Every structure is written in structure tokens, then in C-alpha cells.
mmCIF file of C-alpha atoms in Angstrom:
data_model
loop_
_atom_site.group_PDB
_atom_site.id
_atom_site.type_symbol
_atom_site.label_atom_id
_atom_site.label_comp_id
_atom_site.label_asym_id
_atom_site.label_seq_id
_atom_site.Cartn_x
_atom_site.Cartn_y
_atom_site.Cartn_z
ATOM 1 C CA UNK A 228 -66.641 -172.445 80.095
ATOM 2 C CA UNK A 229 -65.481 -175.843 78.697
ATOM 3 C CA UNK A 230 -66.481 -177.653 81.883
ATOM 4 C CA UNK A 231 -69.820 -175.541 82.054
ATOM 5 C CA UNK A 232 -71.149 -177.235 79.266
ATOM 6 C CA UNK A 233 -69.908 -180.552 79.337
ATOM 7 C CA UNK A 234 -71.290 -180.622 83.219
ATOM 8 C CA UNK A 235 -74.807 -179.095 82.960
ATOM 9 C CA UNK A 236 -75.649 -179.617 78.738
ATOM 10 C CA UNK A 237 -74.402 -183.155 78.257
ATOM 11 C CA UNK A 238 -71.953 -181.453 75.481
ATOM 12 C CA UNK A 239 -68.589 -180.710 74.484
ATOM 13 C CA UNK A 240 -66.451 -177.753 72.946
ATOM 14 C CA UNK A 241 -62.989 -177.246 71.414
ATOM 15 C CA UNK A 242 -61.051 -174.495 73.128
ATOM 16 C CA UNK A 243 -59.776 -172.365 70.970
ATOM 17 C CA UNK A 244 -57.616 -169.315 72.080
ATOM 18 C CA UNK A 245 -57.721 -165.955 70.916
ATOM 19 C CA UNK A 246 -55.662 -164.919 67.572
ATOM 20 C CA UNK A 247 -53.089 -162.256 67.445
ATOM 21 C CA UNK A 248 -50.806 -160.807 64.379
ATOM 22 C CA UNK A 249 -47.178 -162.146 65.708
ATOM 23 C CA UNK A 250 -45.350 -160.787 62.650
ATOM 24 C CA UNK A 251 -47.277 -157.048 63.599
ATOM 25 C CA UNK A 252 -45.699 -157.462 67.305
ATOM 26 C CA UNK A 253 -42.120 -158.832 66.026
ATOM 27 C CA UNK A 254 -41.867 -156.600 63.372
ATOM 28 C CA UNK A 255 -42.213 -152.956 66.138
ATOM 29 C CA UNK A 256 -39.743 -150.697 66.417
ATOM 30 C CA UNK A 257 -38.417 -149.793 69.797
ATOM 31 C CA UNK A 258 -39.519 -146.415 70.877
ATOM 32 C CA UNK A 259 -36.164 -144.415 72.342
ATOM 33 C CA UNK A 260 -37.212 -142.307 74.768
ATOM 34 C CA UNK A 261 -38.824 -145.393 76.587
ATOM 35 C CA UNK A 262 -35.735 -147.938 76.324
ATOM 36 C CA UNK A 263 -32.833 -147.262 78.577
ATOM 37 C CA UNK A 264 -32.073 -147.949 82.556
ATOM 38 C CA UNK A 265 -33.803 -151.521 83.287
ATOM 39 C CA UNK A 266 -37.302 -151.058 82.156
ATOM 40 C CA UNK A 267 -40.331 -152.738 83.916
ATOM 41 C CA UNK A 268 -43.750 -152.421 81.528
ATOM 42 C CA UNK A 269 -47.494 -152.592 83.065
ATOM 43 C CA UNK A 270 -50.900 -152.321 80.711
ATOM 44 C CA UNK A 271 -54.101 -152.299 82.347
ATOM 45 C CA UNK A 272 -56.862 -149.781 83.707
ATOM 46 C CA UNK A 273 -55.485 -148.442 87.038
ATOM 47 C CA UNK A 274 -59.250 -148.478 88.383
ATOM 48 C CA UNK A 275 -59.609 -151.986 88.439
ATOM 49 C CA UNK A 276 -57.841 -153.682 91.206
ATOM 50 C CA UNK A 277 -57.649 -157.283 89.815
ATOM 51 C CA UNK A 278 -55.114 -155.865 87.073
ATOM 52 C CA UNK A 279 -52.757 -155.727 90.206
ATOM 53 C CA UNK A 280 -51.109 -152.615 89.747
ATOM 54 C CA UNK A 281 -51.319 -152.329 92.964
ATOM 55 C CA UNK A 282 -49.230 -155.669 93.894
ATOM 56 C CA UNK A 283 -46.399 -154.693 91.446
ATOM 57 C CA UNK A 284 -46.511 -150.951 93.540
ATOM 58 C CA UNK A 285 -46.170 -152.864 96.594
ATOM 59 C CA UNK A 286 -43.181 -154.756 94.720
ATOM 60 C CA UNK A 287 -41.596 -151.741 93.723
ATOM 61 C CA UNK A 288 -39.714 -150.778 96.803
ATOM 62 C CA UNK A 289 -37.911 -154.366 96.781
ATOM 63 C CA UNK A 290 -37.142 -154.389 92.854
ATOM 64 C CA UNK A 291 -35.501 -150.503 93.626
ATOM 65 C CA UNK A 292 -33.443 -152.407 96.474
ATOM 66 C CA UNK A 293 -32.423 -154.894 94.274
ATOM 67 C CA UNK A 294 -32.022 -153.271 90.902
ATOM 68 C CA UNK A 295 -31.307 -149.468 91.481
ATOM 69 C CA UNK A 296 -31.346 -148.311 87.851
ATOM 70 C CA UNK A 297 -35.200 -149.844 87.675
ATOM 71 C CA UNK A 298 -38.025 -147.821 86.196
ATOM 72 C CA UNK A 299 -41.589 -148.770 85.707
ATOM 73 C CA UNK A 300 -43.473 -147.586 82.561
ATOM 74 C CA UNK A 301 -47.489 -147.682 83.337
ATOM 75 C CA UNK A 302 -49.788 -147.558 80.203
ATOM 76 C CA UNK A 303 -53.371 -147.575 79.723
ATOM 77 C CA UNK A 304 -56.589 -145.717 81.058
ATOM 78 C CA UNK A 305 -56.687 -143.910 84.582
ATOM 79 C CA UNK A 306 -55.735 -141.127 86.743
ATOM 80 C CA UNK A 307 -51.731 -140.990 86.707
ATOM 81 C CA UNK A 308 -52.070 -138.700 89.965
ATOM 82 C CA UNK A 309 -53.688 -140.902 92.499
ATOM 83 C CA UNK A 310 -51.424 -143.650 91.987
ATOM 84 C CA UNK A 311 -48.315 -141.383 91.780
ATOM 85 C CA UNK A 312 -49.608 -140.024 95.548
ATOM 86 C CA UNK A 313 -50.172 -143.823 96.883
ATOM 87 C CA UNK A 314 -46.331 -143.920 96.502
ATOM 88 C CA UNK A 315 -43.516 -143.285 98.938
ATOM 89 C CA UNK A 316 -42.267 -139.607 97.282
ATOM 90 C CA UNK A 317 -38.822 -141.153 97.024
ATOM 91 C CA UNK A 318 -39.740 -143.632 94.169
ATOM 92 C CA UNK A 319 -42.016 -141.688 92.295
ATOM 93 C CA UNK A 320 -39.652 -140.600 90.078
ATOM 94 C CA UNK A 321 -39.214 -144.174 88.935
ATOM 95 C CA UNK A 322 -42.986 -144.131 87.560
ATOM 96 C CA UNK A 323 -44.028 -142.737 83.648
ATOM 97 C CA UNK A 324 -47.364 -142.816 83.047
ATOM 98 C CA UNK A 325 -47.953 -143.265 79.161
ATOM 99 C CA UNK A 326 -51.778 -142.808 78.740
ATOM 100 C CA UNK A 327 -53.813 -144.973 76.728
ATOM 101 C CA UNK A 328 -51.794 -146.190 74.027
ATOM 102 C CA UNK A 329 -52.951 -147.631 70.659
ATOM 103 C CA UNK A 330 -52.086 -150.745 68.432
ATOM 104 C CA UNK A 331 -48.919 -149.409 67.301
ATOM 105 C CA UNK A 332 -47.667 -147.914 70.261
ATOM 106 C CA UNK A 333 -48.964 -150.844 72.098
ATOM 107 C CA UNK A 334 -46.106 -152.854 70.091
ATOM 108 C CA UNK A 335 -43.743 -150.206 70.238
ATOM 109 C CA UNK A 336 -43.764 -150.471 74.072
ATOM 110 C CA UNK A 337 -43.365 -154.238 74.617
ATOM 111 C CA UNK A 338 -40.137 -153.752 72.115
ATOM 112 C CA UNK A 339 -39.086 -151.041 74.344
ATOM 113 C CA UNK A 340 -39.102 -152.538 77.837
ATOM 114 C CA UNK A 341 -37.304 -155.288 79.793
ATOM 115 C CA UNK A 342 -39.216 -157.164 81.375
ATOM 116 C CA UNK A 343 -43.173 -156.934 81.051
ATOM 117 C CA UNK A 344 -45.410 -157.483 84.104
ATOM 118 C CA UNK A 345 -48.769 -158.753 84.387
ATOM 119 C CA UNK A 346 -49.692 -159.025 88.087
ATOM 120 C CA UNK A 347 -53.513 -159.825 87.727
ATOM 121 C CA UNK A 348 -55.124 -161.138 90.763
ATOM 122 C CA UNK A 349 -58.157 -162.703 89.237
ATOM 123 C CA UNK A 350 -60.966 -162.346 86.487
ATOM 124 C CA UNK A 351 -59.043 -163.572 83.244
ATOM 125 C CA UNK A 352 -59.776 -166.045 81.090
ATOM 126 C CA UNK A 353 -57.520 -166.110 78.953
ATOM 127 C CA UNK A 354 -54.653 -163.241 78.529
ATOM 128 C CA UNK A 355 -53.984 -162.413 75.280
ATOM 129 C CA UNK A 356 -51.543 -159.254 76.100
ATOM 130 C CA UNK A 357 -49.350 -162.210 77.616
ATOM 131 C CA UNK A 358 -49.630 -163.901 73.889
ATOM 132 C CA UNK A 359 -48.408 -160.236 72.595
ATOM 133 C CA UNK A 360 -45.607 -159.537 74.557
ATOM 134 C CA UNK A 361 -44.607 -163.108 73.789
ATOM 135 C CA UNK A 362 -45.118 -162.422 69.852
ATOM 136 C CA UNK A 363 -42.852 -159.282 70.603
ATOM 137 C CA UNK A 364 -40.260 -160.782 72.295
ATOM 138 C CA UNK A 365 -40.298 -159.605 75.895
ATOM 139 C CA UNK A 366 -39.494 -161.398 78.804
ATOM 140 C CA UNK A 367 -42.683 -161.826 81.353
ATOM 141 C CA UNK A 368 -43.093 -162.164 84.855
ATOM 142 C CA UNK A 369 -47.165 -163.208 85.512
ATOM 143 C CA UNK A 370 -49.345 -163.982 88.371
ATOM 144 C CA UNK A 371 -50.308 -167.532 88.744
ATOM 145 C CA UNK A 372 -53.519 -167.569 87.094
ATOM 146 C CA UNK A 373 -54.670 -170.499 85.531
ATOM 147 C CA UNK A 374 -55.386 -168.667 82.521
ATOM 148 C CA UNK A 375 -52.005 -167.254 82.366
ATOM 149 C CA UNK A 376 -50.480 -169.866 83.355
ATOM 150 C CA UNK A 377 -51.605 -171.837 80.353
ATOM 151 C CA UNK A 378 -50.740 -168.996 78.002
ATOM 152 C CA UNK A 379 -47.124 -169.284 79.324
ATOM 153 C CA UNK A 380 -46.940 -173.190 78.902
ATOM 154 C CA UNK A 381 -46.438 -173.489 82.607
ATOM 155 C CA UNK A 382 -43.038 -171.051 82.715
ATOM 156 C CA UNK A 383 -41.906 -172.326 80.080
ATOM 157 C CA UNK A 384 -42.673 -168.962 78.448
ATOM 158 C CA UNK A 385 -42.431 -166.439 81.124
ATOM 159 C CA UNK A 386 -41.876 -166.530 85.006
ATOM 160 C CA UNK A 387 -44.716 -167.255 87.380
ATOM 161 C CA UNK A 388 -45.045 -165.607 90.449
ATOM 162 C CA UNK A 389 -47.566 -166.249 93.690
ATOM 163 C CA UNK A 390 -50.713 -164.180 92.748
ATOM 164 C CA UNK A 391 -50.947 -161.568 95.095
ATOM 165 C CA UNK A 392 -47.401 -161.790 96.641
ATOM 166 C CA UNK A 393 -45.682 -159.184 96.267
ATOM 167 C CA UNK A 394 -42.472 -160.149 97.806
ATOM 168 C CA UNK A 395 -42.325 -162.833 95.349
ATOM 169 C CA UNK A 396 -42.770 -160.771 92.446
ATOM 170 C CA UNK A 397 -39.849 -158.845 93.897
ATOM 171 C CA UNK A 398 -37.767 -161.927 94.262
ATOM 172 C CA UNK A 399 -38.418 -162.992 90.176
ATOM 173 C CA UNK A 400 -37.709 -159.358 88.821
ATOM 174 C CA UNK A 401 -35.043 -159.104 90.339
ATOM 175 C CA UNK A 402 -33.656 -162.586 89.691
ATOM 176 C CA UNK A 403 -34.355 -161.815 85.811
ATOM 177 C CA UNK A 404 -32.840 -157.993 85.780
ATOM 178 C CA UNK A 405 -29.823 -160.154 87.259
ATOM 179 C CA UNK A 406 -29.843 -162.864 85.204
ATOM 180 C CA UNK A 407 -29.505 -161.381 81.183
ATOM 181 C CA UNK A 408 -29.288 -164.709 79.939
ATOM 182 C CA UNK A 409 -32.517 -165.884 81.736
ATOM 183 C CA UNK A 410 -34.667 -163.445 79.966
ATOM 184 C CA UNK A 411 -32.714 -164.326 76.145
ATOM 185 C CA UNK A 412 -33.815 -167.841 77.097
ATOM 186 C CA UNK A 413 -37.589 -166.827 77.764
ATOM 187 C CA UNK A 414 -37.435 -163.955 74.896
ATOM 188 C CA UNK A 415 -36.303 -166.684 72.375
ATOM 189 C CA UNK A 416 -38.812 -169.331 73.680
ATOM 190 C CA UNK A 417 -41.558 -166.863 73.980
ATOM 191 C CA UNK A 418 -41.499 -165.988 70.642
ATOM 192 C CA UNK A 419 -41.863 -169.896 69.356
ATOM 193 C CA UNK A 420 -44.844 -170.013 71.798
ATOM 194 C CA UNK A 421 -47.136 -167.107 70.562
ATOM 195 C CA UNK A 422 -47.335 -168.885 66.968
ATOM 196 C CA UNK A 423 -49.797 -171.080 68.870
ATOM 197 C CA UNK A 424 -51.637 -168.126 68.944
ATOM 198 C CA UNK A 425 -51.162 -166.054 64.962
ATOM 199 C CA UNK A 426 -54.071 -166.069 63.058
ATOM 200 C CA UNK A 427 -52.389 -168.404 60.727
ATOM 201 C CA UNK A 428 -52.822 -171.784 63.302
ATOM 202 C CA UNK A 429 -56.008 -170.264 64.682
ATOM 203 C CA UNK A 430 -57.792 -169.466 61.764
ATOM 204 C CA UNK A 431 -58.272 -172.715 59.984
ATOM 205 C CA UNK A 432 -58.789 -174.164 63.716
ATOM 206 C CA UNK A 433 -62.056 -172.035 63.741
ATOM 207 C CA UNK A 434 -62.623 -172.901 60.478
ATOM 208 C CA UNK A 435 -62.459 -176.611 60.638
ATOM 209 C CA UNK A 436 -65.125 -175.908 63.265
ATOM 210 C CA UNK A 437 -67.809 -174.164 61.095
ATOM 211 C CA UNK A 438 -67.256 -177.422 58.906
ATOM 212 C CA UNK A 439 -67.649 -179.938 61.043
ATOM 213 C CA UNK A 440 -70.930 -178.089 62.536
ATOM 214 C CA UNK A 441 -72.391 -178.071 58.701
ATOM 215 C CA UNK A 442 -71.299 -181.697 58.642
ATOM 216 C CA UNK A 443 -67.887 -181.472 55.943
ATOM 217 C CA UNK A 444 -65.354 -183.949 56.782
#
């Protein structure tokens, strides 16, 4: 949008990104019934095919190869049943379908899981339930996006995987439900990243905007 303007207006704009609570997201409490076995989390309408649901499904035969105790918790809007039948009966029973959640239990499940996954083939701009599950703690795996991406300063924040490639999401869950001390590393590191994003550093960001546009300071 950035390069929109400054190519056709003659113009400029600060890019600011989008503002969560991190102190709401750190401060969840894990929900029990959700946190055992290695636990893989996806959020995202199941009817839209560029949240990639259908990638990490594709995935999901590899990652139960790899790490046999692996279970995927699905949340958000949708029909449970139509994805359940797109899957080989054997691994169904590594699938819960939570429903639409809300803010609370939104937090509750990022405490709760492993390893979230955000396998988004295209569309985002920005991707502020990466900045969330950062906030909370939980170790990522993400699509290459340049939006996300940026969000995860490059990996230094979460792993990066080939959009669309499901064989190499495989190969980086499993690497991380293998590698404990991988995902402390991007846990702890995660965490210092999403204060680029609390309402505390973005706030007077927007603010110093609004007063430079009426001409203070």
C-alpha cells in the first residue's frame, strides 16, 4: 500500500503495524484438555483456501511419520465434517475441531499447543495472529509470505517454510517436535518480538502521526 502511493500520488506513508495486548496473550492459562501428546494448532476459516489448511492436511501424513504422538487442533469457522472426510480414515483421529473460539479462548489455545501453524498461501497483509501467538509464547512454523515473513523478523521469530510445500512444512515440524530446545529458543525470542507490536509502542507511533498531520513538532 506503501509503494501504491508513493508510485502513483507523489506521497509517502509510515507503516505502522497492527496493535495487540501482549500482557492479555502472556498472561492465558493453558486449557488441559487441549495440552498433552505433541500439539499442532491451526486458526482460520476452513472455506477459504488461501488459509492453507489444506497444505498443512497434505503435511499431516509426513508429521504422523515423523512424530507419532502428533495431533492437530483446528479452530475457527467451518464445516468440521468435510474436512474430516478429505482425510485418509487412519489419521482422522489425530484432528479436533474446536469451533469458533473467542478472545479468551483464542489465548487459551496458543498457551495450550506446541507448535502453531499458519500455512497461508496468499492474501495477507500483515498477520497479526502470528504477532499473538508470538505475544503468547508459542513456537511458529509460517508460510513464506512477505507479510509474515516480516512479522517473524525473517525466522528470527518463527520457522519459515516454502508457501505451498507441503513436504517442507513436514520437514520443519518435525525438525522442531525433535528439537525441544529449538522451539525454547523461538518461544523466548518470540515473545521479545511481539512488543513491537503492544499497544504501548504502537500507540504513541499513531499518535505522533495525528501530530505531525496538525503540524505539532
Amino acid at each position: 500500500a506503501r509503494e501504491t502511493l508513493t508510485i502513483h500520488l507523489e506521497t509517502d506513508a509510515l507503516v505502522i503495524p497492527n496493535g495487540i495486548d501482549t500482557k492479555f496473550f502472556q498472561d492465558a492459562k493453558t486449557e488441559s484438555a487441549w495440552k498433552r501428546d505433541f500439539t499442532i494448532g491451526f486458526i482460520g476459516r476452513f472455506s477459504e483456501p488461501r488459509k492453507g489448511l489444506e497444505i498443512l492436511l497434505q503435511a499431516l501424513p509426513d508429521i504422523v511419520r515423523g512424530v507419532p504422538n502428533a495431533r492437530l487442533l483446528i479452530a475457527g469457522p467451518g464445516e468440521g465434517l468435510e474436512i474430516m472426510q478429505s482425510v485418509s480414515p487412519n489419521l482422522r483421529n489425530r484432528l479436533v475441531f474446536l469451533g469458533r473460539l473467542n478472545e479468551v479462548e483464542k489465548a487459551a489455545f496458543f498457551k495450550s499447543i506446541d507448535l502453531y501453524v499458519a500455512p497461508n498461501t496468499g492474501g495477507e497483509s500483515f498477520g497479526i495472529i502470528l504477532a499473538e501467538a508470538m505475544a503468547s509464547g508459542t513456537a511458529i512454523v509460517a508460510s513464506d509470505l512477505p507479510a509474515f515473513e516480516q512479522v517473524l523478523g525473517s525466522g528470527k521469530y518463527g520457522e519459515i517454510f516454502r508457501t505451498g510445500d507441503s513436504s517442507h512444512l513436514a520437514e520443519r515440524v518435525i525438525a522442531l517436535a525433535q528439537n525441544p530446545e529449538r522451539r525454547n529458543t523461538l518461544s523466548q525470542s518470540a515473545k521479545l518480538g511481539a512488543v513491537r507490536f503492544d499497544w504501548n509502542t504502537v500507540g504513541p507511533e499513531i499518535m505522533n502521526v495525528y501530530l505531525h498531520a496538525i503540524g505539532e513538532g
